[in-house]
Structures are given as C-alpha cells and as structure tokens.
mmCIF file of C-alpha atoms in Angstrom:
data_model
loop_
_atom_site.group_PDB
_atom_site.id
_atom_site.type_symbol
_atom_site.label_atom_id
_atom_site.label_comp_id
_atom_site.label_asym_id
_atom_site.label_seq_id
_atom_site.Cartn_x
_atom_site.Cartn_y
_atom_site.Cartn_z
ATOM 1 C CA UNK R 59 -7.594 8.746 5.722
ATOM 2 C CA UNK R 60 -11.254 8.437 6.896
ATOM 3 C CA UNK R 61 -13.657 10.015 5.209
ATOM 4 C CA UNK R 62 -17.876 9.838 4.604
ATOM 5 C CA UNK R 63 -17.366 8.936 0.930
ATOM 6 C CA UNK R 64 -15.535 6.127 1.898
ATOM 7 C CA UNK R 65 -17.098 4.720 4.838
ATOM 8 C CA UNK R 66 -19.774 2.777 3.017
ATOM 9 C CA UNK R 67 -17.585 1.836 0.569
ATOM 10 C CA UNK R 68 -14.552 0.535 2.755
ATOM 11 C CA UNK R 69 -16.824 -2.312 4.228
ATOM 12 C CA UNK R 70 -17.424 -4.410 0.804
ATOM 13 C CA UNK R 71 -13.410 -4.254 0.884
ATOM 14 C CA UNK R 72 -13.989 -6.344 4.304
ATOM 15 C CA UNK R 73 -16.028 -8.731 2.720
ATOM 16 C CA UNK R 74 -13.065 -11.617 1.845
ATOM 17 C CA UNK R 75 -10.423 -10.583 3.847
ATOM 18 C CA UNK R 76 -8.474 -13.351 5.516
ATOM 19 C CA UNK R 77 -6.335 -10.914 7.873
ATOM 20 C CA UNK R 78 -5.997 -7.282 8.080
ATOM 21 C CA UNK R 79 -2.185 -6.089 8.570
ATOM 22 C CA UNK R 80 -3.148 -2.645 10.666
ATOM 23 C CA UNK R 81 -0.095 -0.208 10.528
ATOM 24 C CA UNK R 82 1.131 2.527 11.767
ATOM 25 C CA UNK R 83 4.528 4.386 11.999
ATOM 26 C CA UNK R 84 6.852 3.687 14.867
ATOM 27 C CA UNK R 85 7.757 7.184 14.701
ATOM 28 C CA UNK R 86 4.315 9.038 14.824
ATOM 29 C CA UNK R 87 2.779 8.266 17.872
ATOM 30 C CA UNK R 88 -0.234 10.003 16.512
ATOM 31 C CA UNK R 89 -0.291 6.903 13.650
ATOM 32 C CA UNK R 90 -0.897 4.003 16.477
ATOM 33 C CA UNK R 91 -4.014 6.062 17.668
ATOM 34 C CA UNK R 92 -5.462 6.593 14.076
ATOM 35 C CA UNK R 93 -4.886 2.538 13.862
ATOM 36 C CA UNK R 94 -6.699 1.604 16.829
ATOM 37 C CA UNK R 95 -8.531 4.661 18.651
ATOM 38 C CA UNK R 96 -8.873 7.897 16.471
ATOM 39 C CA UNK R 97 -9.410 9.399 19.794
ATOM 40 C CA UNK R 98 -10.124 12.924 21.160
ATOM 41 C CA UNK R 99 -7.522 13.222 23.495
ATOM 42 C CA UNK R 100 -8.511 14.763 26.597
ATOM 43 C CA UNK R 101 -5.819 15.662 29.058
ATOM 44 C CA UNK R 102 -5.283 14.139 32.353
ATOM 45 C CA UNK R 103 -2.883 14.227 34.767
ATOM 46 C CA UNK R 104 -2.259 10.637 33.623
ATOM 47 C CA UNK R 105 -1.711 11.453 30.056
ATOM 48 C CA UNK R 106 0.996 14.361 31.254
ATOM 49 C CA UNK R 107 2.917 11.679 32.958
ATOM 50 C CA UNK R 108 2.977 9.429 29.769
ATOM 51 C CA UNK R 109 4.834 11.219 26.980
ATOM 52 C CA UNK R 110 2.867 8.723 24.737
ATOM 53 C CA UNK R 111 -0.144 8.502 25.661
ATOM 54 C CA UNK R 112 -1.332 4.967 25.571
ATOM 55 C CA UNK R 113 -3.143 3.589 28.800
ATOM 56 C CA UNK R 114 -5.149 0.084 28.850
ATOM 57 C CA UNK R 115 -8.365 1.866 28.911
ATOM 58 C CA UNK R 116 -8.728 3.574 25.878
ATOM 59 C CA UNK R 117 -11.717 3.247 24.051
ATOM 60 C CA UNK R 118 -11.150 2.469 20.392
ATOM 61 C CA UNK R 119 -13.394 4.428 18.127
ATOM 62 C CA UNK R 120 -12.136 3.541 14.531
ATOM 63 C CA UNK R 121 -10.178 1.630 12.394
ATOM 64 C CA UNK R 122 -9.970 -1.224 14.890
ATOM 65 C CA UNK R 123 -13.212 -1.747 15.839
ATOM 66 C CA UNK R 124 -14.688 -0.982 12.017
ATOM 67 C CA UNK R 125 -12.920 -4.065 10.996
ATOM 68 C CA UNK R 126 -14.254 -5.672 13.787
ATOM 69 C CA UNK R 127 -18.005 -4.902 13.071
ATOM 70 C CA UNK R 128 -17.786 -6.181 9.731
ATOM 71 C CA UNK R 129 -15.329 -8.929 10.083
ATOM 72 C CA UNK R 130 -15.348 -10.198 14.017
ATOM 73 C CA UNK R 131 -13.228 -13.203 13.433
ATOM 74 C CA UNK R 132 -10.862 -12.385 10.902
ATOM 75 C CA UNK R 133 -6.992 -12.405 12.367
ATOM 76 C CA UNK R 134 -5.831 -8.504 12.420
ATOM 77 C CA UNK R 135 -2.000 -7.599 12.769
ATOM 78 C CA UNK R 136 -1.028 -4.738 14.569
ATOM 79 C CA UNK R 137 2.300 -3.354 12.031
ATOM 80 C CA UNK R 138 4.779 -1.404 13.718
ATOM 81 C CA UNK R 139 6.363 0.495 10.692
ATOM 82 C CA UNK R 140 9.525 2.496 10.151
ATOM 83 C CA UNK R 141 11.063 0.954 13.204
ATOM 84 C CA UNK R 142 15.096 1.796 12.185
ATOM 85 C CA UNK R 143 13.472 5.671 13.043
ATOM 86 C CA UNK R 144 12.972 5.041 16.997
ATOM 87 C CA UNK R 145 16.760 5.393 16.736
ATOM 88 C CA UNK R 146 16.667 8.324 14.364
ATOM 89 C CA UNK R 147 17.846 11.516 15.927
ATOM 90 C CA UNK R 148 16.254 13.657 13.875
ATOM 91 C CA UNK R 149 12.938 12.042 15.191
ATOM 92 C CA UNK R 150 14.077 11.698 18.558
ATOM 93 C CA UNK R 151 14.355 15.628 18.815
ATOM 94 C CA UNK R 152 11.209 16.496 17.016
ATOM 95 C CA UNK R 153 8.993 14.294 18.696
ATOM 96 C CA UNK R 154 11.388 15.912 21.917
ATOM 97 C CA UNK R 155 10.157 19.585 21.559
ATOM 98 C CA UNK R 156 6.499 18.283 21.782
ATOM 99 C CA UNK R 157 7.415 16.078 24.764
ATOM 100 C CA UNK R 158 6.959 12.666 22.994
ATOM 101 C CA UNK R 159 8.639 9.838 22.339
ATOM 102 C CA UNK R 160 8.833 7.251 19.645
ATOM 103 C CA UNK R 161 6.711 4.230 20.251
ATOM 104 C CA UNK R 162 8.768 1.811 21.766
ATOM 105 C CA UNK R 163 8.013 -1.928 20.922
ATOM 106 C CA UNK R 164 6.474 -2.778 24.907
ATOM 107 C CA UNK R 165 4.024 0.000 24.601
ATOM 108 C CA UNK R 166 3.070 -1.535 20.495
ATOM 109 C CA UNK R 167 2.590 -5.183 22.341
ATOM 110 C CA UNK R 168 0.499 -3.720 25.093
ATOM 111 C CA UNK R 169 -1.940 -1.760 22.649
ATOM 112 C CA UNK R 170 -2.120 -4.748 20.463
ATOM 113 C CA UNK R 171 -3.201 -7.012 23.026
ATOM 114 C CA UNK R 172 -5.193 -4.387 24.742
ATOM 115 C CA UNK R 173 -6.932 -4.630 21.265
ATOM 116 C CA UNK R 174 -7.206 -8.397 21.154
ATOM 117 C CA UNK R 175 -4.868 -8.075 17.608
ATOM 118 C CA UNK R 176 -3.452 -11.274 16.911
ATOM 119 C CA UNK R 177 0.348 -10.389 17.237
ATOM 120 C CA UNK R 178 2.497 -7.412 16.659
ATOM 121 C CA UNK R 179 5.224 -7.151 13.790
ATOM 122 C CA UNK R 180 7.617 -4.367 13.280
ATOM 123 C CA UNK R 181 9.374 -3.789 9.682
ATOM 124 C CA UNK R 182 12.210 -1.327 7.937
ATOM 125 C CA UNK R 183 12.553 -1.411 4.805
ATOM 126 C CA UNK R 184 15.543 0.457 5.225
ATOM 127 C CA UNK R 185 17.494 -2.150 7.328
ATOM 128 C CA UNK R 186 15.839 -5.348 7.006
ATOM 129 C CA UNK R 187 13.989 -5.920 3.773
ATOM 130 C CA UNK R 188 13.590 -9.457 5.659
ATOM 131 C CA UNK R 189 11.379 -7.691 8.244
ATOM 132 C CA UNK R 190 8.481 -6.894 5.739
ATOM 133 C CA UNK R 191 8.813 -10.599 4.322
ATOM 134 C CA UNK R 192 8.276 -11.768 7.782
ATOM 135 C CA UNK R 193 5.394 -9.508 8.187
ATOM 136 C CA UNK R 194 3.550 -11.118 5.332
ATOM 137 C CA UNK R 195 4.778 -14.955 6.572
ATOM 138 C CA UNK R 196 3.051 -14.114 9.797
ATOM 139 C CA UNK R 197 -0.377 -12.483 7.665
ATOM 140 C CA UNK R 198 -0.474 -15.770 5.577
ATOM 141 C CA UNK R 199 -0.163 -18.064 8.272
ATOM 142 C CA UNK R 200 -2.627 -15.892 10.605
ATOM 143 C CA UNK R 201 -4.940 -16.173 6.941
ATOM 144 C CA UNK R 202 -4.423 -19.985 7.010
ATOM 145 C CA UNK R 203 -5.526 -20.344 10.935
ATOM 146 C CA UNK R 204 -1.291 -21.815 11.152
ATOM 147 C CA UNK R 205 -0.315 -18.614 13.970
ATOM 148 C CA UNK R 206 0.015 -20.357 17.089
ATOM 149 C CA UNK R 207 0.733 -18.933 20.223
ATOM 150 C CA UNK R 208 4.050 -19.741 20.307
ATOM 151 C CA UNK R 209 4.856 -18.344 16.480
ATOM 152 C CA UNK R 210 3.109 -15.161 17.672
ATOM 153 C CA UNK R 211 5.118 -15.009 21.138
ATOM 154 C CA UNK R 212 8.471 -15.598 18.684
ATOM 155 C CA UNK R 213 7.388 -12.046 16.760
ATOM 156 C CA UNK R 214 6.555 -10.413 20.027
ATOM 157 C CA UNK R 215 10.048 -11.524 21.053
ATOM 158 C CA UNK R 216 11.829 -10.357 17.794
ATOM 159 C CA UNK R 217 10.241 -6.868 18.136
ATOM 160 C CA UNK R 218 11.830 -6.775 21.745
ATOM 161 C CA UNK R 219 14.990 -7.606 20.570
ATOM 162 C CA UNK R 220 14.784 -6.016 16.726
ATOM 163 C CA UNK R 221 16.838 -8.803 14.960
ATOM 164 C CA UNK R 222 15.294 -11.412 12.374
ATOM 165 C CA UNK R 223 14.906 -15.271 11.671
ATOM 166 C CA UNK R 224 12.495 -17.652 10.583
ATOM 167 C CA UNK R 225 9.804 -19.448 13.309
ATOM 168 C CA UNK R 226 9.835 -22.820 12.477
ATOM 169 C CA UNK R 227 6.679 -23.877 10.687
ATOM 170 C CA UNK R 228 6.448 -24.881 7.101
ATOM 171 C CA UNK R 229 8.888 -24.049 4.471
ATOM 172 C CA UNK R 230 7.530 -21.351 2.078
ATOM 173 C CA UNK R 231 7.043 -23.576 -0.584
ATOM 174 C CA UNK R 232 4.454 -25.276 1.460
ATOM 175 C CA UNK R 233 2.919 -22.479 2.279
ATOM 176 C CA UNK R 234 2.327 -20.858 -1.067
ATOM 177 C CA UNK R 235 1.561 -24.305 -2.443
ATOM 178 C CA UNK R 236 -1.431 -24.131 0.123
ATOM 179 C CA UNK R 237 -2.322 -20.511 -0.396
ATOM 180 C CA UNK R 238 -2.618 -20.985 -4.231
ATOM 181 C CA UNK R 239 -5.808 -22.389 -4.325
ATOM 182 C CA UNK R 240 -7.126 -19.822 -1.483
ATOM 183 C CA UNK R 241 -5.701 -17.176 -3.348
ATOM 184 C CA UNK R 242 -7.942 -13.901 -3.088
ATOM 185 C CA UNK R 243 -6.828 -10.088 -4.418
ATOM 186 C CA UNK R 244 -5.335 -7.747 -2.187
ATOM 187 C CA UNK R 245 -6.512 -4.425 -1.211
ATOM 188 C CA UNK R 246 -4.651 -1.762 0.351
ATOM 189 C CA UNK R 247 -6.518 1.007 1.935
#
C-alpha cells in the first residue's frame, strides 16, 4: 500500500534496481489499476460497456510511473498473479454480482504495452510452481539486458495459451554464473 511515510522512503529502494517485477492479481481487477494507474474512476458510457475497465488511454498516476521517475531505463515486468483463479468459480461469480470479470491475459498484454513494460508474465503457484521460476528467468535476463523481442513475444505467447517451457537462451548455470558477480539484495515492497 501507498502511503506519505513511505513515499520518500520507497525511492532509495529504486536506487540499484536492475528490473522491477510489477504485480497484480489476475483475479482483482482493482490490483492491475493499483499497479499501473491508481486511478479515480470516473464513469463513462465507455467504461459501462467494458466490465473491466481498461482502455488505451488511461493516464497512469502511480506505481508505474513512480518507478519511472526515479528509474527511466530500468526493465519493469508487468506480473499477472494467481492466474489458475480466472477459472475459479467462486471468483467468477463474485466478480459476476459487481459486473466484472477476471482479467483475461489479452487485456494484461494490452495494459503492459500501453505502459511500455517490458513483457507480461503470469504465475500460480498453485498449478505451476514452474510459472514463478519462469517469472524470475525472464527478470534476470531483462536485469542482464539478454530479453529480446522474441523471448518476450514467447511469454506473451505462453500467457495466451497458459502452458510452460523454457525460451531458448542460456542454460541456468550460465546465467547465475553471470549474475554472481552482479549480484545485488532484493527488496520486496
């Protein structure tokens, strides 16, 4: 959560960060606007017709652009969490009496390129303990300036189509053998 006491201290947090992982919950649409907008919604006939609420043009007033203004260049990760409860009937009919929907993984891609994130990633814990390993493959290599366009089209794809698999690239051993003498602490805010 955002709060003043915080918000000057967040920043020195910023300082050495190689990539920022920005998450939210696939099954709180409210969670992908506290990522990237922390907006105050006004409704519009437009927003009626979209039962979740994310258009192109949204301004974003937070998280987002706070990393940006401290850290312009640094690789950010837009973290689809949660993702076996887009399925979850329970969440389905809750997110149903208010007239929303889970975020699907289409309207996740568009808000993180609307955004200019690096890629999108989705994890579950719950069914794919793989999925969160992934996650923090694609962080490291976004860290390491090793995410091309075509590794970050593969995780775009594997969102669409929710199964798993490694993107070519180097082996992990190679990779931590390079990140070892980068290595830097790891916050969690």
């Amino acid at each position: 959560m955002s709060t003043v006491a915080y918000d000057t201290v967040r920043p020195l947090a910023y300082q050495d960060a190689r990539v920022f992982l920005l998450c939210f919950r696939v099954s709180d649409p409210d969670s992908l606007d506290n990522a990237v907008n922390k907006l105050s919604r006004v409704s519009t006939a437009e927003d009626r017709s979209d039962p979740v609420g994310y258009h192109s043009g949204l301004l974003c007033e937070e998280w987002y652009p706070e990393i940006r203004q401290h850290c312009d260049n640094t690789p950010v990760i837009l973290c689809g969490c949660q993702s076996d409860m887009r399925n979850d009937i329970e969440t389905i009919s809750s997110l149903a009496k208010m007239r929303r929907i889970p975020v699907t993984s289409e309207q996740a891609v568009t808000v993180s390129r609307t955004v200019g994130a690096t890629t999108y990633v989705e994890t579950s814990a719950k069914t794919s303990g793989k999925a969160v390993r992934d996650a923090f493959e694609v962080a490291a290599l976004a860290a390491l300036g090793k995410l091309n366009k075509n590794h970050a089209a593969l995780q775009r794809q594997k969102a669409y189509t929710h199964h798993g698999g490694s993107g070519g690239g180097k082996s992990k051993l190679d990779l931590k053998a390079e990140l070892k003498d980068r290595a830097k602490s790891c916050c969690l805010m």
